[in-house]
PDB file of C-alpha atoms in Angstrom:
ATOM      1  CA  UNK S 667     -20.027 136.677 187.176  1.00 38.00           C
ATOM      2  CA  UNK S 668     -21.160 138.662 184.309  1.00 39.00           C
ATOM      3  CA  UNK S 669     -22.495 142.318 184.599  1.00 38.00           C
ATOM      4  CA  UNK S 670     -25.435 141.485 182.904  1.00 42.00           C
ATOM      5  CA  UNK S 671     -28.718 141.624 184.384  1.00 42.00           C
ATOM      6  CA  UNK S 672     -29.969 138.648 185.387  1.00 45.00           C
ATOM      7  CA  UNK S 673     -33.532 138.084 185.511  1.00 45.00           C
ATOM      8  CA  UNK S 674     -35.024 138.062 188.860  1.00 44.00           C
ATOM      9  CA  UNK S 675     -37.264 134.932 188.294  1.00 45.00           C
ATOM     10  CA  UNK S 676     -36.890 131.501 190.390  1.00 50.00           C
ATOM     11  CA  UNK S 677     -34.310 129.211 189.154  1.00 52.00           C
ATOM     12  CA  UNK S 678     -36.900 125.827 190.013  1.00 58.00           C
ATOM     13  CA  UNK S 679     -37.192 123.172 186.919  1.00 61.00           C
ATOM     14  CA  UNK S 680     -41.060 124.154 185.754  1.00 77.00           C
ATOM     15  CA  UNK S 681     -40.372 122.794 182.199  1.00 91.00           C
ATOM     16  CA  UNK S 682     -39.598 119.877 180.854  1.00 88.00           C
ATOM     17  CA  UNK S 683     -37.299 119.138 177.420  1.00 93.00           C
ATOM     18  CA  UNK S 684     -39.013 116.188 175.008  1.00 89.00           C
ATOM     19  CA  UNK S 685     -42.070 117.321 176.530  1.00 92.00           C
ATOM     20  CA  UNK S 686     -43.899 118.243 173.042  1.00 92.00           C
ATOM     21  CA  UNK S 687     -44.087 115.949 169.948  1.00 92.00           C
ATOM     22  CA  UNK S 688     -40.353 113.900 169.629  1.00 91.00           C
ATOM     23  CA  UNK S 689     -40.963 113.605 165.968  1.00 93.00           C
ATOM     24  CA  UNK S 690     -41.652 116.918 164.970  1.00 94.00           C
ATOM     25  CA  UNK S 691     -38.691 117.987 167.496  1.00 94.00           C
ATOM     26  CA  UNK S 692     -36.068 115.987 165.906  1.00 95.00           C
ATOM     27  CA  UNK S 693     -37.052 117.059 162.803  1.00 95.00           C
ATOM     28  CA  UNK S 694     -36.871 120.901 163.493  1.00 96.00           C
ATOM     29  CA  UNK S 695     -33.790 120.004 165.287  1.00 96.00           C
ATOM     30  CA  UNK S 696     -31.889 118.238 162.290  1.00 96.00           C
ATOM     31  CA  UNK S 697     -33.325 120.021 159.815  1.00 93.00           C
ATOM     32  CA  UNK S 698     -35.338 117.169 158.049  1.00 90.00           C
ATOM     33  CA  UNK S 699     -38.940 118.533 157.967  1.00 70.00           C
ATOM     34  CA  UNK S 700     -40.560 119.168 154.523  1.00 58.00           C
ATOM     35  CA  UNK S 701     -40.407 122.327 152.480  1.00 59.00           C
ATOM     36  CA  UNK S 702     -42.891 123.400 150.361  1.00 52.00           C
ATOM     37  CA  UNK S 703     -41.860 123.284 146.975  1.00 54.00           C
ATOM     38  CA  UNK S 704     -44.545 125.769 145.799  1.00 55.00           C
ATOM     39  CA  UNK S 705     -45.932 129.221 146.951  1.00 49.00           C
ATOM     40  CA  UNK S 706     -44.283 132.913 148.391  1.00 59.00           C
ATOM     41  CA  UNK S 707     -40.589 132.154 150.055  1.00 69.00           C
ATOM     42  CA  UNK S 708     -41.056 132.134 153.864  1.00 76.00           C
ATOM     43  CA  UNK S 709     -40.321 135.349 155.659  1.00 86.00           C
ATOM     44  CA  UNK S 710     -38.647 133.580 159.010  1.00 93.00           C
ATOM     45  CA  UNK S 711     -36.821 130.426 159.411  1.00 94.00           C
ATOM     46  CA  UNK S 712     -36.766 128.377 162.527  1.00 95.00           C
ATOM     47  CA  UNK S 713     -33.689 129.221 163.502  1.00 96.00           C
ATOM     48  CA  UNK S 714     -34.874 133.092 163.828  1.00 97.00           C
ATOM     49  CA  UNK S 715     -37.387 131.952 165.811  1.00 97.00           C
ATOM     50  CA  UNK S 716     -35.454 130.134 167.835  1.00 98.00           C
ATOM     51  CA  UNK S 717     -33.303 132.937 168.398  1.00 98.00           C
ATOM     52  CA  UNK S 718     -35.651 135.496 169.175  1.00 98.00           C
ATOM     53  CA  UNK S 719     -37.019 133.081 171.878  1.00 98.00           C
ATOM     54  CA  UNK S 720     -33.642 132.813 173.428  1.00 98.00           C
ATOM     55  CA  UNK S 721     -32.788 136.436 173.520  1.00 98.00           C
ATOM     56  CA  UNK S 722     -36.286 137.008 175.231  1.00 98.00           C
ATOM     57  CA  UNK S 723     -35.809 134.307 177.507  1.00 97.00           C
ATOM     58  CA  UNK S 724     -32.055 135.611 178.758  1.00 96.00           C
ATOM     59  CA  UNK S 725     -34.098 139.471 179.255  1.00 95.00           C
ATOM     60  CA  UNK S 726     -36.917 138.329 180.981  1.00 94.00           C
ATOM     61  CA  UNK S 727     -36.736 134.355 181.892  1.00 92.00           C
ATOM     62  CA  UNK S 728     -38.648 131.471 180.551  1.00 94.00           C
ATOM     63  CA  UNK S 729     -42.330 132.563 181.951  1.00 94.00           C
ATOM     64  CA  UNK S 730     -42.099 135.070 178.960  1.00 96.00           C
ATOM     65  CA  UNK S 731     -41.757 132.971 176.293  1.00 97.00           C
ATOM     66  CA  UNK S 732     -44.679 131.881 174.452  1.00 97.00           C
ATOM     67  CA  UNK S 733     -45.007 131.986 170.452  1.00 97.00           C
ATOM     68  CA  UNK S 734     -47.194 134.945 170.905  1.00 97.00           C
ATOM     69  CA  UNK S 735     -44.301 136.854 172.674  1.00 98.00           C
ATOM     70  CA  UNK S 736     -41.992 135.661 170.486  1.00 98.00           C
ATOM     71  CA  UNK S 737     -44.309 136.743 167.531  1.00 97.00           C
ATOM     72  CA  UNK S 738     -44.126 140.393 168.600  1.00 97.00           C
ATOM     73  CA  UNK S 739     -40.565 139.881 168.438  1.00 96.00           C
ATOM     74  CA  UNK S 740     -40.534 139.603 165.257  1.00 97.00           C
ATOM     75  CA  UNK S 741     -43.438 141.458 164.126  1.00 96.00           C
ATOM     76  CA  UNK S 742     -45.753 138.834 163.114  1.00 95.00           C
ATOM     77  CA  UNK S 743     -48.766 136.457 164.853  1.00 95.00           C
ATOM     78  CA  UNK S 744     -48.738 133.892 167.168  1.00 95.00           C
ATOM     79  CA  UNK S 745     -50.924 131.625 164.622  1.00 95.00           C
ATOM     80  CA  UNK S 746     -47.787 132.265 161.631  1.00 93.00           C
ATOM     81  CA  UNK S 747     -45.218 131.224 164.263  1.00 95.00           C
ATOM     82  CA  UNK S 748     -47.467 127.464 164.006  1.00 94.00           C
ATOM     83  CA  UNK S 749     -46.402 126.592 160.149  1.00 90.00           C
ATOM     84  CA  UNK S 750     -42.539 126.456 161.524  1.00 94.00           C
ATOM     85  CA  UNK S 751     -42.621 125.184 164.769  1.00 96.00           C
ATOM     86  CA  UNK S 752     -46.086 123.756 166.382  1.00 95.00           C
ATOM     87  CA  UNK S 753     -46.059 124.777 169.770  1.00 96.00           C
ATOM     88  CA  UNK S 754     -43.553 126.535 172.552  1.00 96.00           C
ATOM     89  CA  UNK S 755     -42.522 123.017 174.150  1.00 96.00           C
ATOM     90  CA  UNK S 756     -40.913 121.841 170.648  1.00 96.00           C
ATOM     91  CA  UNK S 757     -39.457 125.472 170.529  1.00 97.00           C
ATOM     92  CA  UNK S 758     -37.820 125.122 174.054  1.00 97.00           C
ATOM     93  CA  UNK S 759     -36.099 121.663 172.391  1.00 97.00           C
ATOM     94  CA  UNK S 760     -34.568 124.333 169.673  1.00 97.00           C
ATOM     95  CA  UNK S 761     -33.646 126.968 172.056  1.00 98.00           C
ATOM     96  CA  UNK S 762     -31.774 124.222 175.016  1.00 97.00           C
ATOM     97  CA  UNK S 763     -30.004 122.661 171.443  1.00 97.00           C
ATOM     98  CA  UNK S 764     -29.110 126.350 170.095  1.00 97.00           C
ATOM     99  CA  UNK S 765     -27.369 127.509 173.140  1.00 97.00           C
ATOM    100  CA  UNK S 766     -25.623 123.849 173.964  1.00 96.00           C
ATOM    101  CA  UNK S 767     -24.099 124.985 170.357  1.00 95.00           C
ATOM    102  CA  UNK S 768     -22.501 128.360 172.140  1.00 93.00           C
ATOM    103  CA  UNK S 769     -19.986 125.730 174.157  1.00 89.00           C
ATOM    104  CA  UNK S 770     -16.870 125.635 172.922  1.00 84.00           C
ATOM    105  CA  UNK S 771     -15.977 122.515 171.792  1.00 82.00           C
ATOM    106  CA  UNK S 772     -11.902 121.796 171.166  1.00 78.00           C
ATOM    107  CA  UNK S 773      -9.711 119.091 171.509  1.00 75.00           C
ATOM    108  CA  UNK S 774      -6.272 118.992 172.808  1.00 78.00           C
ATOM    109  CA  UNK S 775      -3.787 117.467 174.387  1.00 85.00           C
ATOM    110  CA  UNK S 776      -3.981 118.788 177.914  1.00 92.00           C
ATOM    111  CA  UNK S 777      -3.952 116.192 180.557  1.00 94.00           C
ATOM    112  CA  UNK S 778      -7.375 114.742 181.168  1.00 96.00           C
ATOM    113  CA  UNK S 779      -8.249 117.189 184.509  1.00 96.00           C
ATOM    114  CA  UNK S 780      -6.858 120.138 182.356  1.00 96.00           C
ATOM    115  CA  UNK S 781     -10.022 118.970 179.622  1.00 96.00           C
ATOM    116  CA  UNK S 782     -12.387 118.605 182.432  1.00 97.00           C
ATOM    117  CA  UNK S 783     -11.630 121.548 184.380  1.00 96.00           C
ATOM    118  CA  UNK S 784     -12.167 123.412 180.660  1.00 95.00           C
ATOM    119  CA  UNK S 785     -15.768 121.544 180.406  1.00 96.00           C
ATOM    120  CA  UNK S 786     -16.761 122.669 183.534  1.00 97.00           C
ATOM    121  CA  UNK S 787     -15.728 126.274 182.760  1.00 96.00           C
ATOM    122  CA  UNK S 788     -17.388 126.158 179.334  1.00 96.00           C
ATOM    123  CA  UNK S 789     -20.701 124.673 181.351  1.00 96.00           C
ATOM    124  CA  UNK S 790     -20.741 127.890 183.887  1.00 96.00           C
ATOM    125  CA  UNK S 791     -20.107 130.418 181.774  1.00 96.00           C
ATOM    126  CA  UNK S 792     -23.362 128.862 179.051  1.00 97.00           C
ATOM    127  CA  UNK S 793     -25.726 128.907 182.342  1.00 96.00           C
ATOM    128  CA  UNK S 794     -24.309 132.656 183.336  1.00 95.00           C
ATOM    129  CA  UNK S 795     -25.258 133.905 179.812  1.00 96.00           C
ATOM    130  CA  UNK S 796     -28.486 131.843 179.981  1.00 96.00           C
ATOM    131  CA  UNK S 797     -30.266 131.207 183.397  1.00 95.00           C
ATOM    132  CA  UNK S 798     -33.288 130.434 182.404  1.00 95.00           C
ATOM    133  CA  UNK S 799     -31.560 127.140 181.039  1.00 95.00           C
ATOM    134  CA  UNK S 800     -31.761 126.527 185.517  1.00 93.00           C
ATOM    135  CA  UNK S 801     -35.279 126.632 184.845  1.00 92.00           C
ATOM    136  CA  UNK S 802     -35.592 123.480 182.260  1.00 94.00           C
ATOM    137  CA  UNK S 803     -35.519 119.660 183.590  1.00 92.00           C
ATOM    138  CA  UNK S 804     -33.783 117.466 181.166  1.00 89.00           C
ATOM    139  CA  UNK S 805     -34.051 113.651 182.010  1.00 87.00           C
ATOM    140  CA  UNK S 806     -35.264 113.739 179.019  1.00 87.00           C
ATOM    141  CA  UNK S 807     -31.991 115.223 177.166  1.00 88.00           C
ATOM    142  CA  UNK S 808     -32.463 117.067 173.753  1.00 88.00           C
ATOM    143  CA  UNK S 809     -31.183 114.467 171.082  1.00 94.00           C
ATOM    144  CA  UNK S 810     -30.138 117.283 168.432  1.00 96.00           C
ATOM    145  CA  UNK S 811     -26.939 118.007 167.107  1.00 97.00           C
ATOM    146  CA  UNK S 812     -25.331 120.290 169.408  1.00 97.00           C
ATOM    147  CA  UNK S 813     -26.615 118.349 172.165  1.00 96.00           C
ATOM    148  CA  UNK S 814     -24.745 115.256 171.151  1.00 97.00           C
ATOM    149  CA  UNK S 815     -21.863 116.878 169.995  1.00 96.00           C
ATOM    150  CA  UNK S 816     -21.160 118.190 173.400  1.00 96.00           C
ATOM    151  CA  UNK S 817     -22.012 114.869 174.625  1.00 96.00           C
ATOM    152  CA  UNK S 818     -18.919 113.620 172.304  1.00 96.00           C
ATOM    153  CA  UNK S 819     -17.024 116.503 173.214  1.00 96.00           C
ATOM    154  CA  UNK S 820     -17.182 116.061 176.784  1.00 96.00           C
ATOM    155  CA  UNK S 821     -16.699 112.267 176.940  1.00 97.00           C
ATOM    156  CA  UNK S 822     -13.542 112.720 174.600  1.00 96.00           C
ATOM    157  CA  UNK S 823     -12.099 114.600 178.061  1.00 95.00           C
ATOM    158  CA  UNK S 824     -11.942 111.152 179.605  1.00 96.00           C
ATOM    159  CA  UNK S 825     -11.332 109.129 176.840  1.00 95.00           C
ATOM    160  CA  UNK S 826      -8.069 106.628 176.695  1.00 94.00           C
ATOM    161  CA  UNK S 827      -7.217 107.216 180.605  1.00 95.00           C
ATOM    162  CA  UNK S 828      -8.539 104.054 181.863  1.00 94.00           C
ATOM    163  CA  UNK S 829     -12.097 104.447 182.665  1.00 95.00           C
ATOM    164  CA  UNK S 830     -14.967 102.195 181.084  1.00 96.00           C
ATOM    165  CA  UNK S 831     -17.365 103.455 179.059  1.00 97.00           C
ATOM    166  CA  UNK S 832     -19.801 103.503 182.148  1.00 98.00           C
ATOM    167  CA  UNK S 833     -17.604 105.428 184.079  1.00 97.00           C
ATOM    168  CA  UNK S 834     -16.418 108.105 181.661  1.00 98.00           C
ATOM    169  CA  UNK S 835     -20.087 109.045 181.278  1.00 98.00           C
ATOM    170  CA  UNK S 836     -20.991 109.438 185.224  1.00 98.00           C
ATOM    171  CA  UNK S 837     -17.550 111.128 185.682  1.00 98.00           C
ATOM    172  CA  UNK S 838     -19.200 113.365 182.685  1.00 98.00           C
ATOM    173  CA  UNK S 839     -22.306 113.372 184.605  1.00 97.00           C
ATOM    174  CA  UNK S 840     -20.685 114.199 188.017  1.00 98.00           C
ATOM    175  CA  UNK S 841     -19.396 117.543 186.532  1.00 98.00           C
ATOM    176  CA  UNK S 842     -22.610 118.881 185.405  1.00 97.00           C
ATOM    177  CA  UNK S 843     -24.469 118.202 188.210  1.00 96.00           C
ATOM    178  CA  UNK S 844     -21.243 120.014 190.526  1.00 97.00           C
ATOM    179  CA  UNK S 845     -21.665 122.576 187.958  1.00 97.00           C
ATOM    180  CA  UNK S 846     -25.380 122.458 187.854  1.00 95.00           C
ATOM    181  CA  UNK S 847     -25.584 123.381 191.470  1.00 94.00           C
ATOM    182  CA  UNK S 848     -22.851 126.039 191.565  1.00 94.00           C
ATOM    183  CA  UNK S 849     -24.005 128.330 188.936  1.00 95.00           C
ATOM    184  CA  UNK S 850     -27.987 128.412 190.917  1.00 92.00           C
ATOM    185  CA  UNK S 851     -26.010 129.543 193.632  1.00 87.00           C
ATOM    186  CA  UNK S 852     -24.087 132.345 192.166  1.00 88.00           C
ATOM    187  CA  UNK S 853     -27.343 132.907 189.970  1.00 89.00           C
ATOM    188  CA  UNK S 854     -29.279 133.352 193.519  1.00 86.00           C
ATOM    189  CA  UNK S 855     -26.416 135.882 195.197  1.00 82.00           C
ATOM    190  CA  UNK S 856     -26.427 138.036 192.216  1.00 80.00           C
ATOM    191  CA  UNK S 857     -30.383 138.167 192.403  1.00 79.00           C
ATOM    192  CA  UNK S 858     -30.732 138.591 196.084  1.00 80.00           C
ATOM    193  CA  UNK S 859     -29.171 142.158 195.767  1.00 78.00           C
ATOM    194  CA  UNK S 860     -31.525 143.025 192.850  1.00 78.00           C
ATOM    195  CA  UNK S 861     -34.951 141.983 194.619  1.00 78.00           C
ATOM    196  CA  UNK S 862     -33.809 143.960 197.916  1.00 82.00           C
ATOM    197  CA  UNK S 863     -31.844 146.705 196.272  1.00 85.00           C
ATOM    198  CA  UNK S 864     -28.950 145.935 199.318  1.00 84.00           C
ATOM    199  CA  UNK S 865     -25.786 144.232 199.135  1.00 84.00           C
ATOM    200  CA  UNK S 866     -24.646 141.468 201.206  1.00 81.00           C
ATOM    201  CA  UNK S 867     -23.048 143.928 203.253  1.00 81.00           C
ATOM    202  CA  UNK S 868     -25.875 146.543 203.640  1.00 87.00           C
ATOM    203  CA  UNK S 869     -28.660 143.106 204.219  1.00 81.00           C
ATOM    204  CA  UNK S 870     -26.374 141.656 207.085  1.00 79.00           C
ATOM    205  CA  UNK S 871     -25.760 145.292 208.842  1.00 84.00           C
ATOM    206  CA  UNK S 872     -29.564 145.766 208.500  1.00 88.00           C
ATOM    207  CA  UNK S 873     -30.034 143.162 211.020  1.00 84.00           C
ATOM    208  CA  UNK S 874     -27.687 143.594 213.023  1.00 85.00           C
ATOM    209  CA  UNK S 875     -29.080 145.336 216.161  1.00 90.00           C
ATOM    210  CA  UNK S 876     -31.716 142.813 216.036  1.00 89.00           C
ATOM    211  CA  UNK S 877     -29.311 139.780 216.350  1.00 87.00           C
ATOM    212  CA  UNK S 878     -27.401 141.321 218.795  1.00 88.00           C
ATOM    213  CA  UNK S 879     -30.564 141.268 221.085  1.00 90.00           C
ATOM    214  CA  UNK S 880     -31.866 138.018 220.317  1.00 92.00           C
ATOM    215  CA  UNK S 881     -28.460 135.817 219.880  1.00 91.00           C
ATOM    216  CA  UNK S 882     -25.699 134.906 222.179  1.00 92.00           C
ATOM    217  CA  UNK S 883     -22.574 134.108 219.771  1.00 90.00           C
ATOM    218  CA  UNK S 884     -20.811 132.727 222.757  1.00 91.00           C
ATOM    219  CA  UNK S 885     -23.014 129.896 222.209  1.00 94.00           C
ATOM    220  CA  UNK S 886     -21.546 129.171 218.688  1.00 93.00           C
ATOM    221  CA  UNK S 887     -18.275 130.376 218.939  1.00 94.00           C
ATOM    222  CA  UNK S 888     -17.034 128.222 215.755  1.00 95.00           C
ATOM    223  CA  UNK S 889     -19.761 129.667 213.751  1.00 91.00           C
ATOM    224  CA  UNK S 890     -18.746 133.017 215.163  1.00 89.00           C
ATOM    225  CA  UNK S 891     -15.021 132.797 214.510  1.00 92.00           C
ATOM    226  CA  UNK S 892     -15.418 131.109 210.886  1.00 91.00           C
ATOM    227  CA  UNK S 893     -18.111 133.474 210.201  1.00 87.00           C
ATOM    228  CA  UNK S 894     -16.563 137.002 210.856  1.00 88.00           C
ATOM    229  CA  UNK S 895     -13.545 135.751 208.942  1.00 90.00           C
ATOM    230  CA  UNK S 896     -15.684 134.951 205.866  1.00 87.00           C
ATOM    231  CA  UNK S 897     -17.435 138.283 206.386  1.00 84.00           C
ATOM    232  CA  UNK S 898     -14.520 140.011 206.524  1.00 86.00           C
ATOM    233  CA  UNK S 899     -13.131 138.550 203.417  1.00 84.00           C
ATOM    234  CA  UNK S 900     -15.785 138.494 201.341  1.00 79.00           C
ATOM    235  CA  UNK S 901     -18.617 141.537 202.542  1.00 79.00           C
ATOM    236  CA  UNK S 902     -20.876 138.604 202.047  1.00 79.00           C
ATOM    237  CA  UNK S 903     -22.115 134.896 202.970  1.00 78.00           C
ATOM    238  CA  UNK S 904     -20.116 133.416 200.177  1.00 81.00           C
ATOM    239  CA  UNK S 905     -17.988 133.972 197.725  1.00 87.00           C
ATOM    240  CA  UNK S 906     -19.602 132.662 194.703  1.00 89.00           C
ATOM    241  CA  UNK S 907     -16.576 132.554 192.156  1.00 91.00           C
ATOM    242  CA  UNK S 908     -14.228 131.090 194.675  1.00 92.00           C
ATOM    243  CA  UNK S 909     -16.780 129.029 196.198  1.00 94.00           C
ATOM    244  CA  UNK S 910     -16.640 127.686 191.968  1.00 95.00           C
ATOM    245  CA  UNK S 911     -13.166 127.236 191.548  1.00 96.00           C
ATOM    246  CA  UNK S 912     -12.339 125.066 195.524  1.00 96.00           C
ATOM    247  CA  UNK S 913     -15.260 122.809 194.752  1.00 97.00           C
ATOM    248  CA  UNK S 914     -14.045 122.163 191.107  1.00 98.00           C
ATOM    249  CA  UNK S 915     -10.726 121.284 192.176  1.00 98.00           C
ATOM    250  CA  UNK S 916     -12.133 118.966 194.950  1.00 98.00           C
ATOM    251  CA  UNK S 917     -14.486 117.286 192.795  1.00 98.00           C
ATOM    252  CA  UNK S 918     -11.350 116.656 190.011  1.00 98.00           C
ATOM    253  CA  UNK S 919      -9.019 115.508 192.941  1.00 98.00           C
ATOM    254  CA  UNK S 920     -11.772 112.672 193.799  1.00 98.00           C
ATOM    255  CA  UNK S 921     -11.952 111.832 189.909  1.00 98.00           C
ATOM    256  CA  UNK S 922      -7.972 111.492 190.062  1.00 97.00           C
ATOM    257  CA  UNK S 923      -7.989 109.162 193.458  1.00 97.00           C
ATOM    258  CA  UNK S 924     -11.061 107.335 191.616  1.00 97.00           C
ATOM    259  CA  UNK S 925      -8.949 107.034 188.264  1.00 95.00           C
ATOM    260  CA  UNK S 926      -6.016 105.452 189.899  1.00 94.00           C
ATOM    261  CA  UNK S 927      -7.673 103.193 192.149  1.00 93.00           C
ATOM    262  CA  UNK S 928      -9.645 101.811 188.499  1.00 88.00           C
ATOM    263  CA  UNK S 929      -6.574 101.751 187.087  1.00 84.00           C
ATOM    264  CA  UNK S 930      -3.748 100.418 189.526  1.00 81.00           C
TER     265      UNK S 930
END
C-alpha cells in the first residue's frame, strides 16, 4: 500500500465515463478537434487541464473536481476552461484515458500467468495511486488511445495459448473485476484508520469489554479459533496485501484448469 494519503471519500460509482458528448470526447481524446488558425496562442492545452484535474482528484477525490476548481488550479476561470474542453463529464473521459496511459505496457516472453499476474499488478498499483478512479462506472469504457492500448496490451497476455477470442477477453475481464474488488478493500482498511484516528488494533481493543459482556465465543468456536489466529498475525481483520496476492494466485490457478480443459 502506498504511504500516500488517501482521500477519505466513499469509493461508490457516482459517475459515469461517455456520459458527456461522445463526439467532442473522442476528439479531445485523439487529438482531432480544430485549431484556430488565427488569434493570441492559447495559454493551456488540454492535456494541462487534464492533468491538473487528476492531481486534484488523487488530493481530494472526484467530488472536487469541477472546471471551476480546476480553473483555480491553474489560475484562470471556469468560463476559459469551456473553449478546450466543454464540460467536467468530457474532462473525466481525459483524466480515466490519461491515467490508463500510467500502466505499463511491455511484452515478453514470460509464460502466459507470468503476463497476467504482471497485468493485475500494473491494475492495483494505477487504482492505489488513483482511487478516485473506484469512484467512476465504466460500462461505457473510454474509447481513447491509452484505453485501447491497454485493451491490446492486456489481451496480448492470453494471446496464442488456446483460448478464443471470446474467452481471452472475459479471462481479461475476470482479472479486473478480481482486481477491481481487491484494491476497494485495501482502499477501505487504509481509510478506516484515518476517519477514526485508531488502528485495527486500537478499534478492536476499544470494544473489547463490551463484547466480552454481550458475546459467548463458545458459541462460535471456529470463528473464535480462526479469528484470534488472524488477529494475532495480522493486528487487524485482514491483511490487505496478502489478502491481494492468495486471491490472485487462486483466480490464475482456475484460468490454468480452465485453459487446459479448452485445450485438451
Amino acid at each position: 500500500m502506498s504511504s500516500r494519503r488517501l482521500t477519505m471519500v466513499s469509493y461508490v460509482a457516482k459517475e459515469y465515463s461517455g456520459s458527456g458528448d461522445p463526439t467532442r470526447s473522442m476528439q479531445l481524446l485523439w487529438g482531432i478537434q480544430e485549431r484556430p488558425k488565427r488569434g493570441p496562442k492559447p495559454r493551456l492545452t488540454v492535456e494541462d487541464i487534464t492533468r491538473a484535474a487528476i492531481t486534484l482528484a488523487d488530493a481530494e477525490g472526484l467530488e472536487a473536481v469541477s472546471m471551476r476548481r480546476v480553473g483555480e488550479q491553474l489560475g484562470v476561470t471556469a468560463m476559459s476552461l469551456y473553449s478546450y474542453v466543454p464540460s467536467k463529464a468530457e474532462l473525466l473521459d481525459l483524466m480515466i484515458d490519461r491515467v490508463y496511459g500510467e500502466m505499463p505496457r511491455t511484452d515478453s516472453d514470460e509464460p502466459w500467468r507470468a503476463r497476467l499476474e504482471r497485468v493485475a499488478r500494473g491494475a492495483r498499483a494505477m487504482y492505489l495511486r488513483h482511487p478516485w478512479l473506484l469512484q467512476v462506472a465504466t460500462a461505457r469504457p473510454v474509447l481513447g488511445p491509452n484505453a485501447i492500448a491497454r485493451y491490446e496490451h492486456d489481451l496480448r497476455a492470453v494471446e496464442g495459448v488456446g483460448l478464443s477470442d471470446l474467452d481471452m477477453d472475459l479471462v481479461v475481464a475476470l482479472i479486473g473485476d478480481y482486481v477491481h474488488g481487491s484494491v476497494r478493500t485495501a482502499i477501505e482498511a487504509a481509510q478506516a484508520e484515518e476517519r477514526t484516528g485508531m488502528t485495527d488494533l486500537q478499534w478492536w481493543e476499544s470494544l473489547a469489554p463490551l463484547l466480552e459482556k454481550v458475546v459467548d465465543w463458545r458459541d462460535y468456536p471456529v470463528a473464535t479459533r480462526v479469528g484470534e489466529k488472524v488477529g494475532e498475525l495480522y493486528q487487524a481483520p485482514m491483511d490487505p496485501e496478502r489478502s491481494f496476492e492468495f486471491g490472485l494466485q487462486r483466480v490464475l490457478d482456475g484460468i490454468e484448469v480452465y485453459l487446459k480443459n479448452a485445450t485438451s
